[in-house]
Amino acid sequence: MKIGITCYPTYGGSGVIATELGKALALRGHQVHFISYALPFRLNSFIENVFFHEVEMSSYPLFEFPLYTLALASKMVEVAQYEHLDLLHVHYAIPHASSAYLAKQMINGKHKLKVTTTLHGTDITLVGLEPSFLPLVKFSIEQSDSVTAVSRFLKEKTLTNYDINKEIEVIPNFVDTQVFKPVKDDCIKKRLASEGEKIIIHTSNFRVVKRVADVIRIFDIIQKEVPSKLLLIGDGPDRSECERLARQLGLHDKIKFLGKQEGLVEILSCSDLFLIPSQSESFGLAALEAMACGVPVISSSVGGLPELVKHNESGFIAEIGDIDRMAKYAIDLLTNDRKYKIFSKNSRDRAVDLFDISKVVPLYEAHYRKVLES
Ligand code: GMT
């Protein structure tokens, strides 16, 4: 198949999934054309069958706001026609599904092109609900030839919030468990924590929905009982506030703000526990990557997280904001070696059995075939 993929190219789960999917499809012999405003960050080396098409933006002074949606639609038409695309797969509905709709209208039957939209999270649960976007998101989803969602939760939310009567296939996010695997490297552990200390980790884009302040407060309780360090990876709007909170609680020596990091596998592998107390989370790709490295997860009970974290088997789930309970679960696990080993193994097994790239990419291929035959 010849597949066009549009996604956000910077850090973010939807971009990661779109890029890894495209790379995996190319390895399986499909031709993949990425269309975006910049090279997706995980597309940093030559891969056969993978092409990148940059959307050029005009900076004409009359346009106070960049007209990306329109420029993207034009580029989609150009690539679809010249590269003979069978299908355009857009990740994150806003504005990609609308650009794809427009592109298809412009092609107007001259060339057969199907559009698949994958819903990822805040495109449905937050941004898409804003009055200025809701009608367009609903329309663009309804007009897509097919729609997938990354969790059962997100599928239900889409159907109810947008009053949509359309088939939505749930295809979960995935991880390459050959890459994200436990690599016990003592050297790194020694550099991050002192002898005998546990490592608690959280990775995110430090937005309000991630509740990073809760991570710090949970850690505050944990470190009183268990010698430990907290690693905070990523960057975003809440980071300065969180650094202030860490200093206020006298934890600045025990919390390391590492910023954005490339070599996540090694850091995850020497961590003992992953915290994700989000306000909203349609899937929680960061938690899956931790599980694949054998790291149990403590999460809030929102969104798609309960589909990922099996309570009392691969981690624990508690109500949003219940930092005492999350800390109690963490202390229980970190002070019980036997239980910890079982949870760590369960986490890895769950990632391998249900969410490995080799199991999920064929679901997308089958989905495409169904759409193309319809
Ligand atoms: O929706 C967002 O906030 C952005 C999006 C992204 O691009 O990172 O995150 C969502 O998609 C990820 C990949 O499918 C999911 O793992 C995240 O749970 C989801 N974020 C939220 O629902 C807040």
JSON list of C-alpha atoms in Angstrom, two decimals, residues 87-93 97 114-120 123-124 137-151 154-156 158-159 162 164-171 363-364 367-368 370-371 374:
[
{"chain": "A", "resi": 87, "resn": "LEU", "atom": "CA", "xyz": [-4.81, 6.18, 1.92]},
{"chain": "A", "resi": 88, "resn": "LEU", "atom": "CA", "xyz": [-4.11, 9.14, 4.18]},
{"chain": "A", "resi": 89, "resn": "HIS", "atom": "CA", "xyz": [-3.81, 8.25, 7.85]},
{"chain": "A", "resi": 90, "resn": "VAL", "atom": "CA", "xyz": [-4.06, 11.31, 10.10]},
{"chain": "A", "resi": 91, "resn": "HIS", "atom": "CA", "xyz": [-3.15, 11.25, 13.78]},
{"chain": "A", "resi": 92, "resn": "TYR", "atom": "CA", "xyz": [-4.89, 13.68, 16.19]},
{"chain": "A", "resi": 93, "resn": "ALA", "atom": "CA", "xyz": [-8.10, 15.04, 14.69]},
{"chain": "A", "resi": 97, "resn": "ALA", "atom": "CA", "xyz": [-8.78, 15.33, 9.88]},
{"chain": "A", "resi": 114, "resn": "LYS", "atom": "CA", "xyz": [-9.35, 7.00, 1.58]},
{"chain": "A", "resi": 115, "resn": "VAL", "atom": "CA", "xyz": [-8.95, 8.88, 4.86]},
{"chain": "A", "resi": 116, "resn": "THR", "atom": "CA", "xyz": [-8.38, 7.20, 8.22]},
{"chain": "A", "resi": 117, "resn": "THR", "atom": "CA", "xyz": [-8.40, 9.31, 11.38]},
{"chain": "A", "resi": 118, "resn": "THR", "atom": "CA", "xyz": [-6.87, 8.13, 14.64]},
{"chain": "A", "resi": 119, "resn": "LEU", "atom": "CA", "xyz": [-8.12, 9.88, 17.75]},
{"chain": "A", "resi": 120, "resn": "HIS", "atom": "CA", "xyz": [-5.49, 10.24, 20.46]},
{"chain": "A", "resi": 123, "resn": "ASP", "atom": "CA", "xyz": [-8.39, 16.23, 20.39]},
{"chain": "A", "resi": 124, "resn": "ILE", "atom": "CA", "xyz": [-11.55, 14.60, 21.78]},
{"chain": "A", "resi": 137, "resn": "VAL", "atom": "CA", "xyz": [-14.24, 17.92, 14.87]},
{"chain": "A", "resi": 138, "resn": "LYS", "atom": "CA", "xyz": [-17.62, 16.15, 14.73]},
{"chain": "A", "resi": 139, "resn": "PHE", "atom": "CA", "xyz": [-17.91, 16.84, 10.99]},
{"chain": "A", "resi": 140, "resn": "SER", "atom": "CA", "xyz": [-14.35, 15.74, 10.20]},
{"chain": "A", "resi": 141, "resn": "ILE", "atom": "CA", "xyz": [-14.74, 12.50, 12.15]},
{"chain": "A", "resi": 142, "resn": "GLU", "atom": "CA", "xyz": [-18.05, 11.74, 10.44]},
{"chain": "A", "resi": 143, "resn": "GLN", "atom": "CA", "xyz": [-16.52, 12.42, 7.03]},
{"chain": "A", "resi": 144, "resn": "SER", "atom": "CA", "xyz": [-13.45, 10.21, 7.55]},
{"chain": "A", "resi": 145, "resn": "ASP", "atom": "CA", "xyz": [-13.69, 6.90, 5.72]},
{"chain": "A", "resi": 146, "resn": "SER", "atom": "CA", "xyz": [-12.66, 5.18, 8.93]},
{"chain": "A", "resi": 147, "resn": "VAL", "atom": "CA", "xyz": [-11.83, 6.12, 12.48]},
{"chain": "A", "resi": 148, "resn": "THR", "atom": "CA", "xyz": [-9.74, 4.44, 15.15]},
{"chain": "A", "resi": 149, "resn": "ALA", "atom": "CA", "xyz": [-9.29, 5.32, 18.82]},
{"chain": "A", "resi": 150, "resn": "VAL", "atom": "CA", "xyz": [-6.41, 4.34, 21.09]},
{"chain": "A", "resi": 151, "resn": "SER", "atom": "CA", "xyz": [-8.63, 3.02, 23.91]},
{"chain": "A", "resi": 154, "resn": "LEU", "atom": "CA", "xyz": [-11.74, 7.26, 23.98]},
{"chain": "A", "resi": 155, "resn": "LYS", "atom": "CA", "xyz": [-14.12, 5.49, 21.62]},
{"chain": "A", "resi": 156, "resn": "GLU", "atom": "CA", "xyz": [-17.01, 5.83, 24.11]},
{"chain": "A", "resi": 158, "resn": "THR", "atom": "CA", "xyz": [-16.18, 10.26, 21.07]},
{"chain": "A", "resi": 159, "resn": "LEU", "atom": "CA", "xyz": [-19.53, 8.60, 20.47]},
{"chain": "A", "resi": 162, "resn": "TYR", "atom": "CA", "xyz": [-19.98, 14.36, 19.77]},
{"chain": "A", "resi": 164, "resn": "ILE", "atom": "CA", "xyz": [-21.61, 10.44, 16.55]},
{"chain": "A", "resi": 165, "resn": "ASN", "atom": "CA", "xyz": [-23.07, 7.29, 15.12]},
{"chain": "A", "resi": 166, "resn": "LYS", "atom": "CA", "xyz": [-20.09, 5.77, 13.38]},
{"chain": "A", "resi": 167, "resn": "GLU", "atom": "CA", "xyz": [-18.01, 2.65, 13.69]},
{"chain": "A", "resi": 168, "resn": "ILE", "atom": "CA", "xyz": [-14.82, 3.35, 15.60]},
{"chain": "A", "resi": 169, "resn": "GLU", "atom": "CA", "xyz": [-12.24, 0.59, 15.87]},
{"chain": "A", "resi": 170, "resn": "VAL", "atom": "CA", "xyz": [-10.15, 0.49, 19.01]},
{"chain": "A", "resi": 171, "resn": "ILE", "atom": "CA", "xyz": [-6.50, -0.12, 18.15]},
{"chain": "A", "resi": 363, "resn": "LEU", "atom": "CA", "xyz": [-4.25, -4.49, 13.19]},
{"chain": "A", "resi": 364, "resn": "TYR", "atom": "CA", "xyz": [-3.65, -1.21, 11.36]},
{"chain": "A", "resi": 367, "resn": "HIS", "atom": "CA", "xyz": [-7.91, -1.86, 9.13]},
{"chain": "A", "resi": 368, "resn": "TYR", "atom": "CA", "xyz": [-6.48, -0.22, 5.99]},
{"chain": "A", "resi": 370, "resn": "LYS", "atom": "CA", "xyz": [-10.94, -3.15, 5.08]},
{"chain": "A", "resi": 371, "resn": "VAL", "atom": "CA", "xyz": [-11.21, 0.58, 4.29]},
{"chain": "A", "resi": 374, "resn": "SER", "atom": "CA", "xyz": [-15.12, -0.79, 1.22]}
]
